[in-house]
Tab-separated table of C-alpha atoms in Angstrom:
chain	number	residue	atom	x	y	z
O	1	UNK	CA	21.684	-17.300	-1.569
O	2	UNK	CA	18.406	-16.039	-1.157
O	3	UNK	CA	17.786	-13.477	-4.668
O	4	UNK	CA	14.672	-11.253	-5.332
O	5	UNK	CA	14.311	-9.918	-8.639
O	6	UNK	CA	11.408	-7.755	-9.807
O	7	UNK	CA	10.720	-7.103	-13.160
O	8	UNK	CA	9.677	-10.635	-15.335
O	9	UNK	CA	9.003	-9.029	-19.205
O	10	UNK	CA	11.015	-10.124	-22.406
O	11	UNK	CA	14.552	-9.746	-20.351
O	12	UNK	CA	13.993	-10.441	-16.853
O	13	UNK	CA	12.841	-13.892	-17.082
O	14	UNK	CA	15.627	-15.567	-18.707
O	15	UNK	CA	17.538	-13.410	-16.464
O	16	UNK	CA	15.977	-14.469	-13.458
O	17	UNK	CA	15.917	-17.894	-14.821
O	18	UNK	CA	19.962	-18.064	-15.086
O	19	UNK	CA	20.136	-17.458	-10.861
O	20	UNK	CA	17.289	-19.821	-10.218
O	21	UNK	CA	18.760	-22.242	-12.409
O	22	UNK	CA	22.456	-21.846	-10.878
O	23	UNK	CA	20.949	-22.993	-7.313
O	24	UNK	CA	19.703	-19.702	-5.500
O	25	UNK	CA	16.150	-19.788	-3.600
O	26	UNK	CA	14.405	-16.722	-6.066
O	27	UNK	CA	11.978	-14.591	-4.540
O	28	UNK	CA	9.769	-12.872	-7.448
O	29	UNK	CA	7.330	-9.855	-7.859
O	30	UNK	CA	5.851	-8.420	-11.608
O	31	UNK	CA	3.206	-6.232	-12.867
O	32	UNK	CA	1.716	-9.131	-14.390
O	33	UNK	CA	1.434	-13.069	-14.423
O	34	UNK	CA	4.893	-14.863	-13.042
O	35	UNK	CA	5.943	-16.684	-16.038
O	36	UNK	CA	5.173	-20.428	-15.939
O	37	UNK	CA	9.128	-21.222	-16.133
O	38	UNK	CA	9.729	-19.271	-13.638
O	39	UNK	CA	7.520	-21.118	-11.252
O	40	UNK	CA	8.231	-24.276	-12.775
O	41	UNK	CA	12.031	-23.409	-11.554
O	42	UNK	CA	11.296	-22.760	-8.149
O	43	UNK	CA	10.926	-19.207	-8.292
O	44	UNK	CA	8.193	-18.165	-5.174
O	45	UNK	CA	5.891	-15.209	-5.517
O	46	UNK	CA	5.925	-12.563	-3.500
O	47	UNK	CA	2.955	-9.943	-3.323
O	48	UNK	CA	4.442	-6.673	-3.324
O	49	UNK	CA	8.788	-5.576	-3.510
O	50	UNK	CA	8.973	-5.075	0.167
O	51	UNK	CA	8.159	-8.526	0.544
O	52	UNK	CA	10.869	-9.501	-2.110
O	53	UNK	CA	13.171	-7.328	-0.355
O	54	UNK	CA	12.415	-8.618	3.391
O	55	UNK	CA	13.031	-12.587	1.889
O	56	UNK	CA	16.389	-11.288	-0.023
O	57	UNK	CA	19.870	-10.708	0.406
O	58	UNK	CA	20.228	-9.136	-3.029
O	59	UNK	CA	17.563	-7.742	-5.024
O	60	UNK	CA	17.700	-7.460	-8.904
O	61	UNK	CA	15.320	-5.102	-10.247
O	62	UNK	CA	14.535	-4.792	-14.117
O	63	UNK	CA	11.748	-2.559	-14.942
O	64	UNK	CA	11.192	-0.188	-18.579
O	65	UNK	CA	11.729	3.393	-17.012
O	66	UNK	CA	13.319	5.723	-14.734
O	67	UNK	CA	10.012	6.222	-12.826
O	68	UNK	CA	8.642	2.308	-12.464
O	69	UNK	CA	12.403	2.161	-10.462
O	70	UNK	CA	11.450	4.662	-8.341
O	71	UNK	CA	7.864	3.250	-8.091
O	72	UNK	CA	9.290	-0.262	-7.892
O	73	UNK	CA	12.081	1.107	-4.946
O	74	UNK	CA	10.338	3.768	-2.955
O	75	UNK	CA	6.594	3.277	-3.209
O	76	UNK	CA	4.368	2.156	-0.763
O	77	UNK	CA	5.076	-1.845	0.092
O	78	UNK	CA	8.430	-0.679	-2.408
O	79	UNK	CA	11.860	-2.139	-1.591
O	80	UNK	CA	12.951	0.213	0.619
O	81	UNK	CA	9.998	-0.682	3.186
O	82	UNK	CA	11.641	-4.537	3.459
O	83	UNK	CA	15.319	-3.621	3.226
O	84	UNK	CA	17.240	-4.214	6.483
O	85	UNK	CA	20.838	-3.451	6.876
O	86	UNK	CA	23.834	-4.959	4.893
O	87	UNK	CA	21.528	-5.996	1.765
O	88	UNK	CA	22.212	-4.776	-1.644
O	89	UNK	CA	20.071	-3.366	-4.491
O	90	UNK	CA	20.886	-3.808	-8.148
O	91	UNK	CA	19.126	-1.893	-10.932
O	92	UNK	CA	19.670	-3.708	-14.008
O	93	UNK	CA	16.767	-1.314	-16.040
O	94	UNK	CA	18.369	1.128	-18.433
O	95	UNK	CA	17.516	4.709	-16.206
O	96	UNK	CA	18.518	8.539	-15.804
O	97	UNK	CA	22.223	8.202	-14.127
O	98	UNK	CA	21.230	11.437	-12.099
O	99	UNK	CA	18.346	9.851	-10.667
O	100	UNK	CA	20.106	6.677	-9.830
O	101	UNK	CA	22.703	8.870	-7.934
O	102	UNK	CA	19.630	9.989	-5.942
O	103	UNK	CA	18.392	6.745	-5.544
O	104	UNK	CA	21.880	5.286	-4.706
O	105	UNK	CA	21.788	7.929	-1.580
O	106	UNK	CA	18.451	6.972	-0.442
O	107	UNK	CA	19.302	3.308	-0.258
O	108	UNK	CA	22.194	3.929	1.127
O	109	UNK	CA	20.878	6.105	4.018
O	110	UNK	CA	18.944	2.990	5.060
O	111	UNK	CA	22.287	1.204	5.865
O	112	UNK	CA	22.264	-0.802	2.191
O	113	UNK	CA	24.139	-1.205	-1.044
O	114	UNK	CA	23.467	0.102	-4.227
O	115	UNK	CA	25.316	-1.191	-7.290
O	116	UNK	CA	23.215	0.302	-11.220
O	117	UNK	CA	24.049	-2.677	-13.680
O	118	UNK	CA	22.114	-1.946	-16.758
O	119	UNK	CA	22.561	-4.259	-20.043
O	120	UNK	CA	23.086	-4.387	-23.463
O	121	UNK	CA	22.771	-7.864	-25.911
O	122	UNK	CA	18.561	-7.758	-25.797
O	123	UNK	CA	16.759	-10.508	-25.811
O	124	UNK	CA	18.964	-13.142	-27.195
O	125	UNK	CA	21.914	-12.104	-25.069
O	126	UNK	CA	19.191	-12.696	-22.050
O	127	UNK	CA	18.733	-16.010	-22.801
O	128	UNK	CA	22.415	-16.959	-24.148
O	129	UNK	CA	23.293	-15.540	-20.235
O	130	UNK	CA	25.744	-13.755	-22.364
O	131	UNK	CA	24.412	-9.800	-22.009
O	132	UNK	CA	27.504	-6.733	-21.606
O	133	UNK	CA	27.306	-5.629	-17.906
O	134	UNK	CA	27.632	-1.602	-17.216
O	135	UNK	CA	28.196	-1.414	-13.745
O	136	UNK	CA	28.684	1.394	-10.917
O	137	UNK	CA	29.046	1.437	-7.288
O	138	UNK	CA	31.260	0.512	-4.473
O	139	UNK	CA	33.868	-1.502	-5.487
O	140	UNK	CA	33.280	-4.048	-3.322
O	141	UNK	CA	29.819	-4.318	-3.443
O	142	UNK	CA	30.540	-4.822	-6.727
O	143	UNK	CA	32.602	-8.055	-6.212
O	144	UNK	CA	30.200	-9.129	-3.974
O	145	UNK	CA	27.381	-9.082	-6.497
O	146	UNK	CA	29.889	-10.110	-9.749
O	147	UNK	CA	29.240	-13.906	-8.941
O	148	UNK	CA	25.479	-13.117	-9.441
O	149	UNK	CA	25.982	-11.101	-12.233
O	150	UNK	CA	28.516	-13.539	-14.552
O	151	UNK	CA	25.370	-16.011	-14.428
O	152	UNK	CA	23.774	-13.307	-16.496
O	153	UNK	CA	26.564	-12.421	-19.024
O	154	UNK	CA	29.804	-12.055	-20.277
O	155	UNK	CA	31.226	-8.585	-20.207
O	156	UNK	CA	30.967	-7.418	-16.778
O	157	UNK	CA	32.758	-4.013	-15.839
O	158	UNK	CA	32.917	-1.804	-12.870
O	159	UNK	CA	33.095	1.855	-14.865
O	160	UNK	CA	32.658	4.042	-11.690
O	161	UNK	CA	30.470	5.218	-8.471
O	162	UNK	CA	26.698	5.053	-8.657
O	163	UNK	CA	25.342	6.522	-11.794
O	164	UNK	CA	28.465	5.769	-14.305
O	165	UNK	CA	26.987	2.496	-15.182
O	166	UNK	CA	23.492	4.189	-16.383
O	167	UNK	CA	26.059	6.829	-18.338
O	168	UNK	CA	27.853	4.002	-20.139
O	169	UNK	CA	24.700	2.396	-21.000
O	170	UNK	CA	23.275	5.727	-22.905
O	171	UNK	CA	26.636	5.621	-24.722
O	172	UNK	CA	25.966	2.525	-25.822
O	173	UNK	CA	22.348	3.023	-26.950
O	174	UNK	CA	23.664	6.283	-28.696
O	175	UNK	CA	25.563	4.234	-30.392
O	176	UNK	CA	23.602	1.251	-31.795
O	177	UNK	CA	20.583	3.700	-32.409
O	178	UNK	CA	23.287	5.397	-34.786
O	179	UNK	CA	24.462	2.159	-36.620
O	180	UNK	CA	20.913	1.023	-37.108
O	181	UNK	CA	20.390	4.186	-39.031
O	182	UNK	CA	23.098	3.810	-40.915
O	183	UNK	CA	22.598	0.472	-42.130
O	184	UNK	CA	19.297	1.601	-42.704
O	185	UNK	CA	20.262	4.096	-45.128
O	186	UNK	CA	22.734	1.972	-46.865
O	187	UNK	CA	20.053	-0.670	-47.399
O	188	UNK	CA	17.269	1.762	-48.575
O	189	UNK	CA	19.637	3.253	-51.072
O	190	UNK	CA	21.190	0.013	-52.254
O	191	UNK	CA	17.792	-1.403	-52.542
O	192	UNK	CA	16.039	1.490	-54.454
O	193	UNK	CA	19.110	1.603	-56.588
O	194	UNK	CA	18.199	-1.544	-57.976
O	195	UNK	CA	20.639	-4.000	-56.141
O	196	UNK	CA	20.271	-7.056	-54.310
O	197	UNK	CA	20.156	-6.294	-50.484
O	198	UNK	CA	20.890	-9.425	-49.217
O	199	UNK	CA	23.985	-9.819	-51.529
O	200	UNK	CA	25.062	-6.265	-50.458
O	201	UNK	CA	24.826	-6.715	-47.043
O	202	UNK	CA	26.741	-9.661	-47.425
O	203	UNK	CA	29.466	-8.272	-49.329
O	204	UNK	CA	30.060	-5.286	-46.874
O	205	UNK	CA	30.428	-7.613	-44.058
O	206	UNK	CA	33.754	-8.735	-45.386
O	207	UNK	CA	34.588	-4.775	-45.209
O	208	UNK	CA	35.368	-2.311	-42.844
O	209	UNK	CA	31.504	-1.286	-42.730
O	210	UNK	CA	31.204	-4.600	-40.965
O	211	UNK	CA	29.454	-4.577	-37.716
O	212	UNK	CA	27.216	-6.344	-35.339
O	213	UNK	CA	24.313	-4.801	-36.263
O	214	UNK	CA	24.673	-4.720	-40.161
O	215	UNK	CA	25.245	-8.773	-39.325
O	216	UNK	CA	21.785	-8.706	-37.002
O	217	UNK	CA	19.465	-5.828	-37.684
O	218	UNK	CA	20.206	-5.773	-41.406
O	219	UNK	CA	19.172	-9.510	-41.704
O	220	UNK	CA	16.477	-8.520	-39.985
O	221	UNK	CA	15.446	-5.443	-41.800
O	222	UNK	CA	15.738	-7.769	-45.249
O	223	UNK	CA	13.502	-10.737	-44.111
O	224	UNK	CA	11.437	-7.770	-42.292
O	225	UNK	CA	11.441	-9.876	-38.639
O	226	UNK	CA	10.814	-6.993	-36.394
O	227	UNK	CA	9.271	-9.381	-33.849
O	228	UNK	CA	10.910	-7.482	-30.603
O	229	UNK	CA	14.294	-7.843	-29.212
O	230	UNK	CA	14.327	-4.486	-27.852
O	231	UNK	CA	11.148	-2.406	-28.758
O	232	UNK	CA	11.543	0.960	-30.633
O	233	UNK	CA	9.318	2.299	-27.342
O	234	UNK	CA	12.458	1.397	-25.016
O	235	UNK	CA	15.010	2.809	-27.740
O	236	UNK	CA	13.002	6.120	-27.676
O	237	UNK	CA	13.488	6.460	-24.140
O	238	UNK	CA	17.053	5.907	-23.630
O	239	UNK	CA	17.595	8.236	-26.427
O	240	UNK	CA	15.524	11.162	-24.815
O	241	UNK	CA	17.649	10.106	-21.496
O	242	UNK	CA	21.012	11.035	-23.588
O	243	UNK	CA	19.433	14.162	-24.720
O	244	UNK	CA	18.547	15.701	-21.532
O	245	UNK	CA	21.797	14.450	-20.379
O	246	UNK	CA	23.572	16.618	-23.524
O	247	UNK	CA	21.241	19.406	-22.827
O	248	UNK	CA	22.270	19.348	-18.941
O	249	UNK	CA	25.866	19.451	-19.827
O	250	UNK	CA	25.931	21.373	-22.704
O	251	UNK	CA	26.616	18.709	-25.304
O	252	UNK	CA	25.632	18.695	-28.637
O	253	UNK	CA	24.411	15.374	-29.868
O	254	UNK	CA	23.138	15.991	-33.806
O	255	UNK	CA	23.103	12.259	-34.796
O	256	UNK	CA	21.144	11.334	-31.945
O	257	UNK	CA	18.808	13.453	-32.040
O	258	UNK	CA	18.146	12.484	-35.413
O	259	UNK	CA	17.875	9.047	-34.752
O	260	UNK	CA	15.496	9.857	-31.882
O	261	UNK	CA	13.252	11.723	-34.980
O	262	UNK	CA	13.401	8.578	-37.132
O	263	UNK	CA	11.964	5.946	-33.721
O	264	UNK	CA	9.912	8.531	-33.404
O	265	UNK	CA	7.987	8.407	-36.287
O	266	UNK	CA	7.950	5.132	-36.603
O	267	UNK	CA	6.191	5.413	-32.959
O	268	UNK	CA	4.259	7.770	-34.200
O	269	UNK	CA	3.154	5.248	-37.137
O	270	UNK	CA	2.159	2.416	-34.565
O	271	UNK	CA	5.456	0.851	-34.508
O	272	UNK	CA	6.267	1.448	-31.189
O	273	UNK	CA	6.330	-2.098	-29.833
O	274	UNK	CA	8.476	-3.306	-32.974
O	275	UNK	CA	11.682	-3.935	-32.939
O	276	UNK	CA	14.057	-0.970	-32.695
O	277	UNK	CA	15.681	-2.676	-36.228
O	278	UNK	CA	12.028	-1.591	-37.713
O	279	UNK	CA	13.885	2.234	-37.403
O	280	UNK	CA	14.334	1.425	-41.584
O	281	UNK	CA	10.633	1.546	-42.082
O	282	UNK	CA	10.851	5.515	-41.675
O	283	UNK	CA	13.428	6.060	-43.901
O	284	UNK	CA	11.694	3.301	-46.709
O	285	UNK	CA	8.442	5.919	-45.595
O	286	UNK	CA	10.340	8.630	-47.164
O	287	UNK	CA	11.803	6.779	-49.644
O	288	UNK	CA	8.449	5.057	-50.597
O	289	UNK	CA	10.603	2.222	-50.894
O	290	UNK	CA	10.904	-0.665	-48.679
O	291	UNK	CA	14.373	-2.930	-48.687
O	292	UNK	CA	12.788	-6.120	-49.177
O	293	UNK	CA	9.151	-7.293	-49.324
O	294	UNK	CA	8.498	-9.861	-46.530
């Protein structure tokens, strides 16, 4: 099959790489230089999206924010100038689910498909080709595009019509933004307490405070590698996205907003581009404490 994908930055690649890899002719387009392993795959350039889009059947697109999707889709020389009928558009970025409703209409007044598949494993999970799968559209758009999307990971699930896939990807940022600060706090205070982090952490993941992230982030907030999986900058931004979601609907969302304030001034402390594990270094700010020295 002949696959476009725009978007090459820490995720995209080893996305990309998986369908190049599996046999499909890959049709490229980024902001910056094409990674070397992309080209060294097979992967052709293209100079703008509607060129990706006019060489395409599907067209992956995996850019930081709701507005470089519209840029990326509806610009001038955008996707929707090289779409022709019967091809199908899938978002993988992590957006606003009531723009990619609007989106969704757009692309589907122009006689295509629109599936929104953001992801959740970062970095690792992009390479592993073993990254959770939020997906909504048509259902069968959606099998149509599934074989495309189990070279890319794991957990793949249809959750609804356009837009529910963005939704269930802000759930799931809500919630690892709000176990990060919590194992951050439970570090800090073990640590300034006087215990051994490392030995605590390991003796709570035999417990029912076990989790993913204690496992990941809090190894990573103890040997302080906050090299970027997923930068606090992106974390930020979904967060604000579940926000004016809640304030939309009239939800309250107290813990997330507070974990918003905590990226935030870590952002606000040039840590934007670390990883969103690096959250700690707020809380060790007010604690003038850190967990471990590195």
């Amino acid at each position: 099959m002949n696959i476009g994908f725009i978007g090459l930055g820490i995720m995209g690649t080893p996305m990309a790489l998986h369908l190049v890899n599996a046999g499909h002719k890959l049709f490229v387009h980024t902001r910056s230089q094409v990674p070397e392993a992309i080209q060294a795959a097979g992967g052709v350039r293209c100079d703008n999206a509607a060129a990706v889009a006019r060489e395409a059947e599907v067209i992956f697109t995996m850019v930081p924010d709701t507005p470089d999707v519209e840029t990326v889709l509806f610009s001038e020389n955008g996707v929707a100038q090289g779409l022709s009928k019967g091809k199908v558009v899938v978002d993988m970025s992590s957006i606003s689910p009531m723009a990619t409703k609007d989106f969704a209409k757009k692309i589907n007044a122009l006689g295509c498909d629109y599936v929104d598949a953001p992801v959740s494993g970062g970095e690792v999970g992009a390479k592993a080709g073993s990254l959770t799968i939020m997906c909504g559209g048509e259902e069968a758009v959606f099998e149509r595009v599934r074989p495309l999307l189990e070279l890319m990971g794991k957990n793949i699930t249809l959750v609804g019509g356009n837009g529910d896939g963005q939704t269930t990807k802000v759930a799931n940022q809500i919630i690892v933004a709000l176990n990060i600060a919590a194992v951050s706090e439970a570090l800090v205070f073990a640590s300034k307490a006087g215990a051994d982090p490392a030995k605590v952490r390991q003796a709570l993941m035999g417990g029912f405070a076990a989790s993913r992230i204690l496992e990941v982030h809090g190894e990573r907030m103890i040997k302080r590698t906050f090299n970027p999986g997923f930068r606090i900058r992106l974390h930020q931004k979904d967060l604000n996205l579940a926000l004016q979601g809640a304030k939309e609907l009239g939800v309250g969302l107290p813990q997330t907003a507070s974990a918003s304030q905590l990226m935030g001034a870590c952002a606000a402390n040039g840590m934007a581009d670390l990883d969103h594990s690096a959250l700690v270094k707020a809380l060790e700010l007010m604690a003038n404490h850190e967990v471990a020295k590195g």
